[in-house]
Amino acid sequence: DFVMIESYCNADQEGQGKLLTRTDWMKLIAKGTAEDVPEENLVYSVTQGVPNEMRASIWTILAKIKKMKSQNSKFLYERLCKVNSKWDMYIDKDVPRTRNNEPFFKKPEYGTSDKLTRILKAYAAFDPELGYTQGMNEIVCVVLMVMSNYNPSNQYQDTLQIPKSAEKNTFWILVYLMQELKYKLGLGVQDTVD
């Protein structure tokens, strides 16, 4: 699960925190915030793995999606999806090559390629300084799989009910990773981290 590398390294150096139980995770989801959980415990628990069935909810909480949505206009994502940019041809070229052997991307009824394309184009419009760089598609596809409650180890998962919020939440998690965690530094944008 995603965690800031700095926090992960610090937790390793300082010793292990208390592992959150299933009940602890459920309380965190019910509250909609991780503010009451000691950071050492949260970092340690995330690095040990969030239960699959709770992963999408926990990731949206850790990425502070509610806060980001409240700071932006209600239909921002929908408007960004319609913006054409110089990055469209690169996105259109990369998306079909993204995990094309993964059943999640092969099944046309999931519409995964279309969702991936919209998310990447929306982010390129949201952050014109960076736009799109090769590799973002791989990050987004993993997040989209989690937000869709897809479990690649479940070989019997023939039907998947993808939550309507999966696509938009994936976009906001990408925003969080790139803007808040400064992930875009590794993708070619020169900047300094405080």
Short mmCIF file of C-alpha atoms in Angstrom, two decimals:
data_model
loop_
_atom_site.label_atom_id
_atom_site.label_comp_id
_atom_site.label_asym_id
_atom_site.label_seq_id
_atom_site.Cartn_x
_atom_site.Cartn_y
_atom_site.Cartn_z
CA ASP A 1 0.00 0.00 0.00
CA PHE A 2 1.15 3.53 -0.58
CA VAL A 3 2.96 5.26 2.18
CA MET A 4 5.48 8.04 2.08
CA ILE A 5 8.94 6.52 1.72
CA GLU A 6 10.29 8.86 4.37
CA SER A 7 7.71 7.69 6.90
CA TYR A 8 8.38 4.07 5.98
CA CYS A 9 12.13 4.48 6.53
CA ASN A 10 11.61 6.34 9.79
CA ALA A 11 9.28 3.66 11.10
CA ASP A 12 11.87 1.02 10.25
CA GLN A 13 14.55 2.93 12.16
CA GLU A 14 12.39 3.73 15.17
CA GLY A 15 11.01 0.24 15.64
CA GLN A 16 7.65 -1.19 14.86
CA GLY A 17 4.37 0.38 15.77
CA LYS A 18 1.25 -1.42 16.88
CA LEU A 19 -0.42 -3.37 14.09
CA LEU A 20 -3.97 -2.18 13.46
CA THR A 21 -6.61 -4.88 13.76
CA ARG A 22 -9.53 -5.40 11.40
CA THR A 23 -11.70 -3.59 13.97
CA ASP A 24 -9.24 -0.66 14.05
CA TRP A 25 -9.39 -0.41 10.24
CA MET A 26 -13.20 -0.48 10.34
CA LYS A 27 -13.25 2.33 12.92
CA LEU A 28 -10.88 4.37 10.76
CA ILE A 29 -13.22 3.89 7.77
CA ALA A 30 -16.27 4.81 9.86
CA LYS A 31 -14.58 8.03 11.06
CA GLY A 32 -13.32 8.85 7.58
CA THR A 33 -9.98 10.02 8.93
CA ALA A 34 -6.72 8.61 10.23
CA GLU A 35 -6.04 11.63 12.46
CA ASP A 36 -6.61 9.68 15.69
CA VAL A 37 -4.21 6.88 14.77
CA PRO A 38 -0.59 7.35 15.88
CA GLU A 39 1.52 7.78 12.75
CA GLU A 40 3.94 5.04 13.80
CA ASN A 41 1.05 2.55 14.08
CA LEU A 42 -0.48 3.67 10.78
CA VAL A 43 2.79 3.45 8.84
CA TYR A 44 3.63 0.06 10.30
CA SER A 45 0.15 -1.30 9.61
CA VAL A 46 0.06 -0.02 6.03
CA THR A 47 3.45 -1.57 5.29
CA GLN A 48 2.13 -4.87 6.64
CA GLY A 49 -0.85 -4.64 4.30
CA VAL A 50 -4.36 -3.30 4.47
CA PRO A 51 -7.05 -6.00 4.15
CA ASN A 52 -8.03 -6.30 0.45
CA GLU A 53 -11.70 -5.61 1.03
CA MET A 54 -10.90 -2.37 2.90
CA ARG A 55 -8.03 -1.17 0.74
CA ALA A 56 -10.02 1.19 -1.51
CA SER A 57 -11.67 2.90 1.46
CA ILE A 58 -8.40 3.23 3.37
CA TRP A 59 -6.54 4.63 0.37
CA THR A 60 -9.21 7.30 -0.15
CA ILE A 61 -8.87 8.29 3.50
CA LEU A 62 -5.06 8.35 3.46
CA ALA A 63 -5.09 10.41 0.26
CA LYS A 64 -7.47 12.91 1.86
CA ILE A 65 -9.81 12.76 -1.12
CA LYS A 66 -12.76 14.35 0.70
CA LYS A 67 -10.63 17.41 1.48
CA MET A 68 -9.35 17.72 -2.09
CA LYS A 69 -12.85 17.36 -3.53
CA SER A 70 -14.16 20.04 -1.18
CA GLN A 71 -11.40 22.44 -2.31
CA ASN A 72 -12.27 22.03 -5.99
CA SER A 73 -15.45 22.53 -7.98
CA LYS A 74 -17.92 19.67 -7.92
CA PHE A 75 -17.60 18.67 -11.58
CA LEU A 76 -13.89 19.46 -12.04
CA TYR A 77 -12.98 15.89 -13.03
CA GLU A 78 -15.75 15.71 -15.61
CA ARG A 79 -14.65 19.01 -17.16
CA LEU A 80 -10.97 17.98 -17.19
CA CYS A 81 -11.83 14.76 -19.02
CA LYS A 82 -13.10 16.84 -21.95
CA VAL A 83 -9.96 18.98 -22.30
CA ASN A 84 -7.78 18.18 -25.30
CA SER A 85 -4.03 18.56 -24.86
CA LYS A 86 -0.74 17.87 -26.58
CA TRP A 87 -0.45 14.78 -24.34
CA ASP A 88 -3.49 12.98 -25.81
CA MET A 89 -1.55 11.17 -28.53
CA TYR A 90 1.00 9.83 -26.01
CA ILE A 91 -1.73 8.68 -23.64
CA ASP A 92 -3.60 7.04 -26.52
CA LYS A 93 -0.40 5.23 -27.47
CA ASP A 94 0.49 4.06 -23.92
CA VAL A 95 -2.92 2.95 -22.64
CA PRO A 96 -3.30 -0.09 -24.93
CA ARG A 97 0.17 -1.27 -23.84
CA THR A 98 -0.70 -1.01 -20.15
CA ARG A 99 -0.99 -4.40 -18.48
CA ASN A 100 -2.59 -5.82 -21.61
CA ASN A 101 -2.26 -9.38 -20.27
CA GLU A 102 -4.11 -8.55 -17.04
CA PRO A 103 -7.74 -9.81 -17.13
CA PHE A 104 -8.89 -6.53 -15.54
CA PHE A 105 -7.78 -4.69 -18.69
CA LYS A 106 -8.82 -7.37 -21.17
CA LYS A 107 -12.53 -7.53 -20.31
CA PRO A 108 -14.35 -4.90 -22.38
CA GLU A 109 -17.31 -4.88 -19.98
CA TYR A 110 -15.09 -3.27 -17.33
CA GLY A 111 -14.26 -0.33 -19.63
CA THR A 112 -10.87 -0.13 -17.98
CA SER A 113 -8.93 1.30 -20.93
CA ASP A 114 -11.47 4.10 -21.33
CA LYS A 115 -11.29 4.89 -17.61
CA LEU A 116 -7.49 4.87 -17.65
CA THR A 117 -7.46 7.19 -20.67
CA ARG A 118 -9.89 9.65 -19.05
CA ILE A 119 -7.94 9.72 -15.77
CA LEU A 120 -4.62 10.36 -17.51
CA LYS A 121 -6.06 13.05 -19.79
CA ALA A 122 -7.77 14.73 -16.86
CA TYR A 123 -4.53 14.78 -14.88
CA ALA A 124 -2.62 16.19 -17.86
CA ALA A 125 -5.16 19.04 -17.96
CA PHE A 126 -5.10 19.44 -14.16
CA ASP A 127 -1.28 19.76 -14.04
CA PRO A 128 -0.22 21.34 -17.34
CA GLU A 129 3.34 21.89 -16.05
CA LEU A 130 3.88 18.13 -15.99
CA GLY A 131 1.11 16.98 -18.31
CA TYR A 132 1.69 13.30 -18.92
CA THR A 133 4.85 11.24 -18.72
CA GLN A 134 5.41 7.62 -19.55
CA GLY A 135 4.99 5.51 -16.42
CA MET A 136 2.02 7.40 -15.04
CA ASN A 137 -0.21 4.85 -16.76
CA GLU A 138 1.33 2.06 -14.65
CA ILE A 139 0.75 3.98 -11.42
CA VAL A 140 -2.83 4.78 -12.36
CA CYS A 141 -3.65 1.22 -13.42
CA VAL A 142 -2.66 -0.16 -10.00
CA VAL A 143 -4.68 2.50 -8.19
CA LEU A 144 -7.65 1.89 -10.50
CA MET A 145 -7.48 -1.83 -9.77
CA VAL A 146 -7.58 -1.14 -6.03
CA MET A 147 -10.36 1.44 -6.31
CA SER A 148 -12.34 -1.09 -8.38
CA ASN A 149 -11.94 -3.75 -5.69
CA TYR A 150 -10.20 -5.98 -8.22
CA ASN A 151 -8.17 -8.80 -6.69
CA PRO A 152 -5.69 -10.21 -9.23
CA SER A 153 -5.02 -13.25 -7.04
CA ASN A 154 -8.69 -14.26 -7.25
CA GLN A 155 -8.66 -16.37 -10.42
CA TYR A 156 -12.38 -17.06 -10.05
CA GLN A 157 -13.40 -13.41 -10.10
CA ASP A 158 -15.50 -13.56 -13.28
CA THR A 159 -17.85 -10.73 -12.49
CA LEU A 160 -16.77 -7.53 -10.89
CA GLN A 161 -19.08 -4.77 -9.78
CA ILE A 162 -16.88 -1.70 -10.16
CA PRO A 163 -18.00 1.12 -7.84
CA LYS A 164 -19.06 4.27 -9.69
CA SER A 165 -16.61 6.25 -7.57
CA ALA A 166 -13.59 4.15 -8.64
CA GLU A 167 -12.60 6.28 -11.62
CA LYS A 168 -12.94 9.65 -9.93
CA ASN A 169 -11.24 8.44 -6.73
CA THR A 170 -8.36 7.11 -8.81
CA PHE A 171 -7.93 10.57 -10.33
CA TRP A 172 -7.86 12.20 -6.90
CA ILE A 173 -5.36 9.68 -5.57
CA LEU A 174 -3.13 10.48 -8.55
CA VAL A 175 -3.45 14.17 -7.68
CA TYR A 176 -2.50 13.36 -4.08
CA LEU A 177 0.52 11.31 -5.12
CA MET A 178 1.77 13.91 -7.57
CA GLN A 179 0.93 17.11 -5.70
CA GLU A 180 1.00 16.26 -2.01
CA LEU A 181 3.68 13.59 -1.97
CA LYS A 182 5.67 15.32 -4.73
CA TYR A 183 5.85 12.03 -6.65
CA LYS A 184 6.19 14.00 -9.86
CA LEU A 185 9.79 14.78 -8.93
CA GLY A 186 10.76 11.35 -10.17
CA LEU A 187 8.93 11.88 -13.44
CA GLY A 188 10.98 14.74 -14.82
CA VAL A 189 9.68 17.94 -13.24
CA GLN A 190 12.42 19.88 -11.49
CA ASP A 191 11.31 21.15 -8.12
CA THR A 192 12.52 21.23 -4.57
CA VAL A 193 10.95 19.49 -1.61
CA ASP A 194 10.70 21.41 1.64
#
